[in-house]
Short mmCIF file of C-alpha atoms in Angstrom, two decimals:
data_model
loop_
_atom_site.label_atom_id
_atom_site.label_comp_id
_atom_site.label_asym_id
_atom_site.label_seq_id
_atom_site.Cartn_x
_atom_site.Cartn_y
_atom_site.Cartn_z
CA MET A 23 102.71 137.86 110.64
CA THR A 24 101.82 135.82 113.72
CA ALA A 25 102.49 132.15 114.24
CA ASP A 26 99.63 129.69 114.20
CA PRO A 27 98.17 129.15 117.73
CA ALA A 28 98.20 125.38 117.28
CA LEU A 29 101.97 125.46 116.84
CA LEU A 30 102.49 127.64 119.91
CA ALA A 31 100.32 125.40 122.09
CA ASN A 32 102.91 122.62 122.41
CA PRO A 33 105.98 122.27 124.64
CA LEU A 34 108.36 123.05 121.81
CA ALA A 35 107.18 126.65 121.80
CA SER A 36 109.94 127.46 124.30
CA GLN A 37 112.57 126.84 121.64
CA PRO A 38 114.01 129.76 119.64
CA PRO A 39 111.46 130.97 117.03
CA ARG A 40 111.70 129.34 113.63
CA GLN A 41 112.08 131.59 110.64
CA THR A 42 109.05 131.46 108.34
CA THR A 43 109.97 133.94 105.57
CA GLY A 44 113.07 134.76 103.60
CA GLU A 45 114.58 137.50 101.47
CA GLY A 46 115.43 137.93 97.81
CA GLY A 47 114.17 136.29 94.66
CA ALA A 48 114.88 133.41 92.31
CA PHE A 49 118.44 134.52 91.58
CA GLY A 50 119.29 135.58 95.12
CA ARG A 51 121.75 133.52 97.12
CA THR A 52 119.18 131.45 99.02
CA GLY A 53 116.52 131.35 96.31
CA PHE A 54 118.88 130.02 93.68
CA ALA A 55 120.39 127.56 96.17
CA TRP A 56 116.89 126.17 96.85
CA ALA A 57 116.22 125.89 93.11
CA ILE A 58 119.57 124.25 92.25
CA PHE A 59 118.59 121.31 94.46
CA GLU A 60 116.09 120.24 91.79
CA TRP A 61 118.86 120.40 89.17
CA ALA A 62 120.60 117.75 91.30
CA ARG A 63 117.66 115.54 92.31
CA ASN A 64 115.00 115.69 89.59
CA PRO A 65 117.00 113.85 86.90
CA TYR A 66 116.50 110.68 88.99
CA TYR A 67 112.73 110.91 88.64
CA ILE A 68 112.86 111.94 84.98
CA LEU A 69 115.37 109.31 83.83
CA ILE A 70 114.55 106.40 86.12
CA VAL A 71 110.86 106.71 86.98
CA ILE A 72 109.64 108.11 83.66
CA TYR A 73 111.72 107.90 80.50
CA ILE A 74 114.60 105.41 80.51
CA PHE A 75 114.69 102.81 83.25
CA ALA A 76 110.96 102.18 83.77
CA PRO A 77 110.27 101.43 80.07
CA TYR A 78 113.41 99.27 79.93
CA PHE A 79 112.34 97.35 83.04
CA ALA A 80 108.79 96.88 81.75
CA ARG A 81 109.64 95.84 78.20
CA ASP A 82 113.12 94.31 78.23
CA ILE A 83 112.99 92.56 81.60
CA ILE A 84 109.36 91.90 82.63
CA GLY A 85 107.88 91.57 79.15
CA ALA A 86 110.84 89.86 77.51
CA ASP A 87 111.26 87.37 80.37
CA LEU A 88 107.55 86.52 80.23
CA LEU A 89 107.76 85.85 76.48
CA ALA A 90 110.94 83.80 76.92
CA SER A 91 109.34 81.69 79.67
CA GLY A 92 106.93 80.10 77.20
CA ALA A 93 103.89 81.02 79.30
CA LEU A 94 102.34 82.83 76.34
CA ASP A 95 103.24 80.32 73.63
CA ASP A 96 99.60 79.30 73.14
CA LEU A 97 98.68 82.84 72.04
CA PRO A 98 99.14 84.34 68.56
CA PRO A 99 102.35 86.45 68.37
CA GLY A 100 100.49 89.78 68.44
CA ASP A 101 98.36 88.79 71.41
CA ALA A 102 101.37 87.37 73.26
CA LEU A 103 103.25 90.65 72.81
CA ALA A 104 100.21 92.65 73.99
CA ALA A 105 99.90 90.43 77.08
CA ALA A 106 103.62 90.80 77.86
CA ASN A 107 103.38 94.57 77.45
CA ALA A 108 100.33 94.72 79.71
CA GLN A 109 102.19 92.75 82.38
CA GLY A 110 105.15 95.12 82.11
CA GLN A 111 102.91 98.17 82.53
CA ALA A 112 101.10 96.52 85.47
CA THR A 113 104.44 95.74 87.19
CA ILE A 114 105.59 99.36 87.00
CA ALA A 115 102.17 100.42 88.30
CA SER A 116 102.58 97.99 91.20
CA VAL A 117 105.98 99.46 92.15
CA THR A 118 104.53 102.96 92.20
CA LYS A 119 101.49 101.75 94.15
CA TRP A 120 103.56 100.21 96.98
CA ALA A 121 105.84 103.24 97.20
CA GLY A 122 102.74 105.39 97.46
CA PHE A 123 101.31 103.26 100.27
CA ILE A 124 104.45 103.71 102.37
CA ALA A 125 104.82 107.42 101.72
CA ALA A 126 101.13 108.12 102.31
CA LEU A 127 101.31 106.60 105.79
CA THR A 128 104.49 108.37 106.89
CA ALA A 129 105.08 111.64 105.00
CA PRO A 130 102.63 113.82 107.00
CA VAL A 131 104.31 112.92 110.30
CA LEU A 132 107.70 113.66 108.76
CA GLY A 133 106.46 117.03 107.57
CA ALA A 134 105.08 117.94 110.98
CA ALA A 135 108.36 116.88 112.63
CA LEU A 136 110.28 119.13 110.25
CA ASP A 137 108.40 122.11 111.72
CA ARG A 138 109.60 121.17 115.21
CA GLY A 139 112.98 119.45 114.91
CA GLY A 140 116.55 120.48 114.36
CA ARG A 141 118.43 121.25 111.16
CA LEU A 142 116.75 119.88 108.06
CA LYS A 143 119.85 119.48 105.91
CA PRO A 144 121.24 116.38 107.71
CA ILE A 145 117.85 114.65 107.43
CA LEU A 146 117.71 115.56 103.75
CA ALA A 147 121.20 114.15 103.23
CA LEU A 148 120.01 110.75 104.51
CA PHE A 149 117.15 110.67 102.02
CA LEU A 150 119.44 111.66 99.16
CA GLY A 151 121.91 108.97 100.18
CA ALA A 152 119.19 106.32 99.92
CA ILE A 153 118.22 107.56 96.46
CA ALA A 154 121.84 107.60 95.28
CA VAL A 155 122.64 104.07 96.53
CA CYS A 156 119.47 102.54 95.06
CA SER A 157 120.00 104.38 91.79
CA ALA A 158 123.61 103.19 91.46
CA LEU A 159 122.57 99.54 92.06
CA LEU A 160 120.20 99.65 89.07
CA TRP A 161 123.28 98.99 86.91
CA PHE A 162 122.86 95.36 87.95
CA ALA A 163 119.26 95.13 86.65
CA MET A 164 119.75 92.79 83.68
CA PRO A 165 117.34 90.76 81.54
CA GLY A 166 117.17 86.99 81.47
CA GLY A 167 117.67 86.41 85.18
CA GLU A 168 121.20 87.82 85.25
CA GLY A 169 122.18 90.34 87.87
CA LEU A 170 119.57 91.33 90.43
CA PRO A 171 116.32 89.34 90.61
CA VAL A 172 113.10 91.15 89.72
CA PRO A 173 111.88 91.46 93.36
CA ALA A 174 115.18 93.11 94.33
CA ILE A 175 114.91 95.59 91.45
CA MET A 176 111.35 96.41 92.49
CA ALA A 177 112.50 96.88 96.11
CA LEU A 178 115.24 99.32 95.01
CA LEU A 179 112.70 101.32 93.02
CA VAL A 180 110.29 101.42 95.97
CA VAL A 181 112.96 102.55 98.46
CA ALA A 182 114.26 105.22 96.08
CA TYR A 183 110.74 106.43 95.32
CA VAL A 184 109.91 106.76 99.04
CA GLY A 185 113.25 108.52 99.62
CA TYR A 186 112.41 110.86 96.75
CA THR A 187 109.03 111.69 98.33
CA TYR A 188 110.65 112.32 101.74
CA SER A 189 113.27 114.55 100.14
CA GLU A 190 110.51 116.48 98.38
CA VAL A 191 108.65 117.08 101.67
CA THR A 192 111.87 118.27 103.34
CA HIS A 193 112.93 120.47 100.44
CA ASN A 194 109.45 122.00 100.12
CA ALA A 195 109.46 122.78 103.85
CA MET A 196 112.45 125.04 103.15
CA LEU A 197 110.74 126.95 100.33
CA SER A 198 109.14 129.61 102.55
CA VAL A 199 112.55 130.81 103.83
CA SER A 200 114.24 130.77 100.43
CA GLY A 201 112.95 134.19 99.38
CA GLU A 202 110.32 136.88 99.74
CA PRO A 203 106.73 135.54 99.81
CA ARG A 204 105.79 137.28 96.55
CA ARG A 205 108.77 135.70 94.78
CA LEU A 206 108.27 132.10 95.89
CA ALA A 207 106.33 131.20 92.71
CA MET A 208 109.32 132.12 90.52
CA ILE A 209 111.77 130.36 92.86
CA SER A 210 109.64 127.20 92.69
CA GLY A 211 109.27 127.47 88.92
CA LEU A 212 113.01 128.02 88.46
CA GLY A 213 113.73 124.85 90.44
CA LEU A 214 111.45 122.78 88.24
CA GLY A 215 112.91 124.34 85.13
CA LEU A 216 116.48 123.61 86.22
CA GLY A 217 115.56 120.00 87.04
CA ASN A 218 114.23 119.45 83.54
CA LEU A 219 117.17 121.26 81.95
CA ALA A 220 119.59 118.97 83.80
CA ALA A 221 117.70 115.90 82.57
CA THR A 222 117.78 117.25 79.02
CA LEU A 223 121.56 117.60 79.13
CA ILE A 224 121.95 114.04 80.43
CA PHE A 225 119.66 112.72 77.69
CA LEU A 226 121.70 114.53 75.06
CA ALA A 227 124.92 113.07 76.45
CA ILE A 228 123.48 109.52 76.34
CA ALA A 229 122.33 110.07 72.76
CA VAL A 230 125.65 111.53 71.55
CA LEU A 231 127.97 109.17 73.42
CA PHE A 232 126.13 105.85 73.08
CA VAL A 233 122.93 105.65 71.04
CA LEU A 234 123.77 107.63 67.88
CA PRO A 235 127.22 106.02 67.47
CA ALA A 236 125.56 102.59 67.61
CA ALA A 237 122.77 103.59 65.19
CA ILE A 238 124.58 105.69 62.56
CA SER A 239 128.25 105.79 63.67
CA TRP A 240 127.95 109.50 64.45
CA PRO A 241 129.47 111.56 66.02
CA PHE A 242 131.72 108.64 67.02
CA ALA A 243 132.39 105.42 65.17
CA ALA A 244 131.23 103.33 68.15
CA PRO A 245 129.65 103.87 71.57
CA GLN A 246 132.10 105.45 73.97
CA PHE A 247 133.63 103.92 77.13
CA GLY A 248 132.98 100.39 75.89
CA ILE A 249 129.21 100.57 76.50
CA ASP A 250 127.42 97.59 74.93
CA LEU A 251 123.89 98.38 73.74
CA THR A 252 123.09 94.70 73.11
CA THR A 253 123.12 94.09 76.87
CA PHE A 254 121.18 97.33 77.56
CA GLU A 255 124.11 98.96 79.29
CA HIS A 256 123.00 102.35 77.97
CA ALA A 257 119.66 101.99 79.84
CA ARG A 258 121.20 100.52 82.99
CA LEU A 259 123.83 103.28 83.06
CA ALA A 260 121.10 105.83 83.77
CA GLY A 261 121.10 104.69 87.42
CA PRO A 262 124.78 105.34 88.19
CA ILE A 263 124.70 108.59 86.20
CA CYS A 264 121.80 109.90 88.31
CA ALA A 265 123.55 108.82 91.52
CA VAL A 266 126.76 110.69 90.70
CA TRP A 267 124.83 113.72 89.43
CA LEU A 268 122.77 113.87 92.63
CA VAL A 269 125.75 113.74 94.96
CA LEU A 270 127.86 116.20 92.98
CA PHE A 271 125.29 118.92 92.38
CA SER A 272 123.72 118.78 95.84
CA ILE A 273 126.82 120.49 97.22
CA PRO A 274 125.76 124.08 96.29
CA PHE A 275 122.42 123.53 97.99
CA PHE A 276 123.94 122.24 101.22
CA THR A 277 126.46 125.09 101.38
CA ARG A 278 124.15 127.99 100.48
CA ALA A 279 120.47 127.19 101.13
CA ARG A 280 118.77 128.56 104.25
CA ASP A 281 117.77 125.97 106.83
CA PRO A 282 114.76 126.94 109.00
CA GLY A 283 115.48 124.23 111.59
CA VAL A 284 116.42 125.05 115.19
CA PRO A 285 119.93 123.78 116.10
CA GLY A 286 119.89 121.23 118.89
CA ALA A 287 116.15 120.57 118.83
CA SER A 288 115.19 116.99 119.72
CA TRP A 289 114.10 114.96 116.70
CA MET A 290 112.60 112.28 118.92
CA ARG A 291 110.42 114.86 120.56
CA ALA A 292 109.70 116.51 117.21
CA PHE A 293 108.37 113.28 115.70
CA ARG A 294 106.27 112.60 118.78
CA GLU A 295 104.80 116.08 118.76
CA GLY A 296 104.49 115.96 114.97
CA ALA A 297 102.36 112.82 115.07
CA ARG A 298 100.08 114.44 117.65
CA SER A 299 99.88 117.60 115.58
CA VAL A 300 98.88 115.72 112.43
CA ALA A 301 96.15 113.92 114.37
CA ARG A 302 95.01 117.24 115.89
CA THR A 303 95.04 118.95 112.50
CA LEU A 304 92.93 116.20 110.97
CA ARG A 305 90.49 116.41 113.89
CA GLU A 306 90.29 120.18 113.54
CA ALA A 307 90.13 120.20 109.76
CA ALA A 308 87.23 122.66 109.83
CA ARG A 309 89.67 125.36 111.04
CA TYR A 310 91.59 125.02 107.78
CA ARG A 311 88.62 124.35 105.50
CA GLU A 312 89.97 125.88 102.30
CA LEU A 313 93.41 124.36 102.76
CA MET A 314 91.93 120.92 103.41
CA ARG A 315 89.68 121.30 100.37
CA PHE A 316 92.74 122.09 98.27
CA LEU A 317 94.59 119.08 99.67
CA ILE A 318 91.63 116.84 98.83
CA ALA A 319 91.64 118.22 95.30
CA ARG A 320 95.36 117.55 95.04
CA MET A 321 94.79 114.06 96.41
CA PHE A 322 93.15 113.31 93.08
CA TYR A 323 94.52 115.59 90.36
CA ALA A 324 98.23 115.72 91.24
CA ASP A 325 98.73 112.03 91.44
CA ALA A 326 96.57 111.29 88.48
CA MET A 327 99.25 113.43 86.87
CA ALA A 328 101.99 111.46 88.66
CA ALA A 329 100.50 108.22 87.36
CA LEU A 330 100.27 109.75 83.89
CA LEU A 331 103.94 110.76 83.96
CA ALA A 332 105.23 107.60 85.63
CA LEU A 333 103.36 105.28 83.25
CA GLY A 334 103.12 107.45 80.15
CA ALA A 335 106.58 106.60 78.84
CA VAL A 336 106.00 102.90 79.54
CA TYR A 337 102.70 103.14 77.66
CA VAL A 338 104.16 104.80 74.57
CA ALA A 339 107.19 102.51 74.45
CA LEU A 340 104.96 99.44 74.50
CA PHE A 341 101.81 100.61 72.71
CA LEU A 342 103.34 102.69 69.90
CA GLY A 343 106.47 100.54 69.82
CA TRP A 344 108.98 103.36 70.06
CA ASN A 345 112.58 102.16 70.20
CA PHE A 346 115.24 103.42 72.60
CA LEU A 347 116.41 106.23 70.29
CA GLU A 348 112.84 107.41 69.85
CA MET A 349 112.28 107.26 73.60
CA LEU A 350 115.46 109.26 74.11
CA CYS A 351 114.36 111.91 71.61
CA TYR A 352 110.95 111.95 73.28
CA ALA A 353 112.59 112.48 76.67
CA ILE A 354 114.82 115.29 75.39
CA PHE A 355 111.88 117.05 73.74
CA ALA A 356 109.58 116.66 76.76
CA SER A 357 112.25 117.74 79.26
CA ALA A 358 113.11 120.82 77.20
CA CYS A 359 109.41 121.74 77.10
CA ALA A 360 109.09 121.08 80.84
CA PHE A 361 111.96 123.51 81.46
CA GLY A 362 109.77 126.20 79.94
CA GLY A 363 106.81 124.88 81.93
CA GLY A 364 108.43 125.77 85.25
CA ILE A 365 108.87 129.37 84.12
CA PHE A 366 105.45 129.44 82.44
CA GLY A 367 103.74 128.36 85.67
CA GLY A 368 105.14 131.30 87.63
CA TRP A 369 104.21 133.71 84.80
CA LEU A 370 100.65 132.38 84.48
CA GLU A 371 100.07 132.64 88.24
CA GLY A 372 101.07 136.30 88.07
CA LYS A 373 98.61 136.92 85.22
CA VAL A 374 95.45 135.09 86.34
CA GLY A 375 96.08 134.07 89.96
CA VAL A 376 97.30 130.74 91.28
CA LYS A 377 93.91 128.98 91.44
CA ARG A 378 92.87 129.90 87.89
CA ALA A 379 96.33 128.99 86.62
CA LEU A 380 96.11 125.58 88.26
CA ALA A 381 92.62 124.95 86.86
CA LEU A 382 93.76 125.80 83.33
CA GLU A 383 96.79 123.54 83.65
CA ILE A 384 94.64 120.58 84.77
CA LEU A 385 92.14 121.10 81.94
CA ALA A 386 94.95 121.14 79.40
CA MET A 387 96.44 117.89 80.75
CA VAL A 388 93.08 116.10 80.66
CA GLY A 389 92.13 117.24 77.17
CA VAL A 390 95.50 116.47 75.61
CA GLY A 391 95.88 113.21 77.54
CA LEU A 392 92.59 111.88 76.19
CA LEU A 393 93.54 113.03 72.71
CA GLN A 394 96.79 111.07 72.98
CA LEU A 395 94.89 107.89 73.84
CA SER A 396 92.93 108.22 70.58
CA ILE A 397 96.17 107.60 68.64
CA THR A 398 97.27 104.08 67.65
CA ARG A 399 99.75 102.56 65.21
CA GLU A 400 96.90 102.25 62.70
CA SER A 401 95.00 105.54 63.01
CA LEU A 402 94.55 108.86 64.78
CA PHE A 403 91.61 110.38 66.66
CA LEU A 404 89.59 107.18 67.12
CA GLY A 405 89.99 106.10 63.52
CA LEU A 406 89.04 109.39 61.85
CA VAL A 407 92.49 109.70 60.22
CA ASP A 408 94.53 106.79 58.88
CA ASN A 409 98.13 106.58 59.97
CA VAL A 410 100.66 107.01 57.15
CA VAL A 411 104.43 106.98 56.81
CA VAL A 412 105.60 110.59 56.63
CA TRP A 413 109.31 110.14 56.04
CA ASP A 414 112.02 107.49 55.99
CA GLY A 415 114.20 108.71 58.85
CA LEU A 416 115.70 107.24 62.00
CA VAL A 417 112.84 108.19 64.31
CA PHE A 418 109.14 109.14 64.32
CA ARG A 419 108.41 108.02 60.78
CA THR A 420 104.60 108.01 60.92
CA LEU A 421 101.90 110.63 61.36
CA SER A 422 100.81 108.97 64.62
CA ASP A 423 104.34 109.29 66.01
CA LEU A 424 104.67 112.97 65.07
CA VAL A 425 101.23 114.02 66.33
CA TYR A 426 101.72 112.17 69.62
CA LEU A 427 105.13 113.81 70.01
CA GLY A 428 103.63 117.24 69.40
CA LEU A 429 100.95 116.69 72.03
CA ILE A 430 103.63 115.71 74.53
CA SER A 431 104.84 119.32 74.55
CA VAL A 432 101.52 120.49 76.03
CA ILE A 433 101.55 117.76 78.70
CA ALA A 434 105.16 118.59 79.64
CA VAL A 435 104.53 122.32 79.98
CA THR A 436 101.26 122.08 81.88
CA ALA A 437 102.33 119.22 84.17
CA THR A 438 105.45 121.10 85.28
CA ALA A 439 103.52 124.35 85.65
CA SER A 440 100.88 122.60 87.78
CA ILE A 441 103.55 121.37 90.21
CA SER A 442 104.80 124.93 90.64
CA SER A 443 101.27 126.31 91.01
CA SER A 444 100.37 123.64 93.58
CA ARG A 445 103.35 124.54 95.76
CA THR A 446 102.49 128.22 95.60
CA MET A 447 98.87 127.52 96.50
CA LEU A 448 99.94 125.48 99.53
CA VAL A 449 102.26 128.24 100.77
CA THR A 450 99.46 130.79 100.22
CA LEU A 451 96.90 128.80 102.22
CA ALA A 452 99.09 127.30 104.98
CA PRO A 453 99.26 128.94 108.44
CA PRO A 454 102.59 130.74 109.03
CA GLY A 455 105.16 128.59 110.78
CA ARG A 456 103.52 125.28 109.81
CA SER A 457 104.54 124.90 106.18
CA GLY A 458 106.48 121.69 106.91
CA GLU A 459 103.47 119.98 108.48
CA PHE A 460 101.16 121.05 105.71
CA PHE A 461 103.73 120.07 103.08
CA GLY A 462 103.64 116.69 104.81
CA LEU A 463 99.86 116.62 104.36
CA TYR A 464 100.50 117.95 100.85
CA ALA A 465 102.71 114.92 100.33
CA ILE A 466 100.01 112.52 101.49
CA ALA A 467 97.64 114.25 99.10
CA GLY A 468 100.35 113.69 96.55
CA THR A 469 100.84 110.05 97.39
CA ILE A 470 97.36 108.67 98.02
CA THR A 471 96.70 108.45 94.31
CA VAL A 472 100.33 107.60 93.61
CA TRP A 473 99.06 104.19 94.60
CA MET A 474 95.40 104.70 93.67
CA GLY A 475 96.17 105.87 90.14
CA PRO A 476 98.62 103.05 89.39
CA LEU A 477 96.22 100.61 91.07
CA LEU A 478 93.48 101.69 88.66
CA VAL A 479 95.87 101.35 85.71
CA GLU A 480 97.14 97.98 86.94
CA GLN A 481 93.67 96.51 87.47
CA PHE A 482 92.04 97.97 84.37
CA THR A 483 95.01 96.90 82.22
CA LEU A 484 95.00 93.35 83.56
CA TRP A 485 91.18 93.12 83.42
CA SER A 486 90.88 94.38 79.85
CA GLY A 487 94.25 93.30 78.44
CA ASP A 488 94.27 96.74 76.80
CA GLN A 489 96.83 99.39 77.73
CA ARG A 490 94.61 102.23 76.54
CA ILE A 491 91.75 101.25 78.82
CA GLY A 492 94.20 101.04 81.70
CA MET A 493 95.55 104.56 81.04
CA THR A 494 92.08 106.06 80.48
CA SER A 495 91.06 105.12 84.03
CA ILE A 496 93.26 107.77 85.65
CA HIS A 497 91.30 110.61 84.02
CA LEU A 498 88.51 109.92 86.49
CA LEU A 499 90.89 111.13 89.22
CA PHE A 500 91.66 114.27 87.22
CA ALA A 501 87.95 115.08 86.94
CA ILE A 502 87.31 114.68 90.67
CA GLY A 503 90.33 116.80 91.61
CA PHE A 504 89.36 119.56 89.19
CA LEU A 505 85.80 119.82 90.54
CA VAL A 506 86.99 119.99 94.16
CA LEU A 507 89.60 122.62 93.24
CA LEU A 508 86.90 124.88 91.82
CA ALA A 509 85.27 124.95 95.26
CA VAL A 510 88.41 126.29 97.02
CA ARG A 511 88.08 129.94 98.09
CA MET A 512 91.36 131.84 98.03
CA PRO A 513 92.32 134.68 100.42
CA THR A 514 91.43 138.10 99.04
CA HIS A 515 95.08 139.11 98.64
CA ALA A 516 95.78 136.01 96.51
CA GLU A 517 92.92 136.42 94.02
#
């Protein structure tokens, strides 16, 4: 396997050659070390960005503060609540949008520098440190103007989100040396599965230690460690938990994972050459036509999915009115399904090929996502079925709740599988020795609609005052990405 001529044509070619392939599989020393990183890092995204903190911030800080301010007093109670909910959803969309702007402008250069610089692990440690510090400070995000002001909370979320994107680019750049090329799909899938399994365990701990004792005095008579649910300490605690988890479980990765970086290489020079390389690659896009076509497809579909995941929990908490215990059960169920999704993605790629697997995963997300938006508190499937109370339990009492929850399993499996399939497709199409640069471009394709998708949701939600219309808008991005993906021609060996 020869290195790409464009990489050899720069002054850094005189450095020792960088390793571009690895040995072993998902449970080998380096493969499992690469995967365990997602066990450490992914709970931040799952707990903070999706299931616990974002809905809390939208409903109990943004929405509640808006209602308490009296600005909506001239509206009927139902309309005032809908307006507050819409503002909460729009605020979360705005946070994601600004983080996407920053990452989109910088991640490709970072990725290209990773192909040329020194050891990647120290750089990765800086990004993880930023995530951990920002996550820990979310404990001070309190309603009613106490603790951190809203702009400061938004700034912490933006910095952590950008750090998360940078860490993803760096970690992905190490995938090619974590195992044999034919086993990378399973290594990638295992990492995603472990990340979701870790989140599931944290969700269960929060439920058992805090939420269930407060709701039914089981399995303890009261919430443990003095946690007060009336001041939302159980939601705010997610930040410090993720920070500690990230630091603790990153250790096996840093001690065992293979680092493709060249010791002693100049990072200043690497960033300078990386910026030139990104510009050159974009100018010479025709040389990498199929790869660029795939990246354009991902520009739309992957971050329509990111918008769907980042805003989906906010949507259901506000629109269907699920309480914290229901959101926790939802998170546990979805994360457990997503664990299987990481494994399923690798299996499906082996059966039908990576491109067909990815196309099927996108179609499933679009179909089920639209079906979910046909469900309201009053009816299902655009009014064809009336909603009824099914049982008198603690959670998910109505038919709408149960059907929506069931559909979440399909979204969780296919979304996680699509992430794994996308990584594999990038590694398959990228020139040898330039995976970091193209994972940087992969990141920009994964961040352009991280702001575009939330921007659509934000504007359509505010324009219509309807959360469903806001969420429906992102399916346009799914459709465009799917159509472009169909036009990508895969190498013969990867069919």
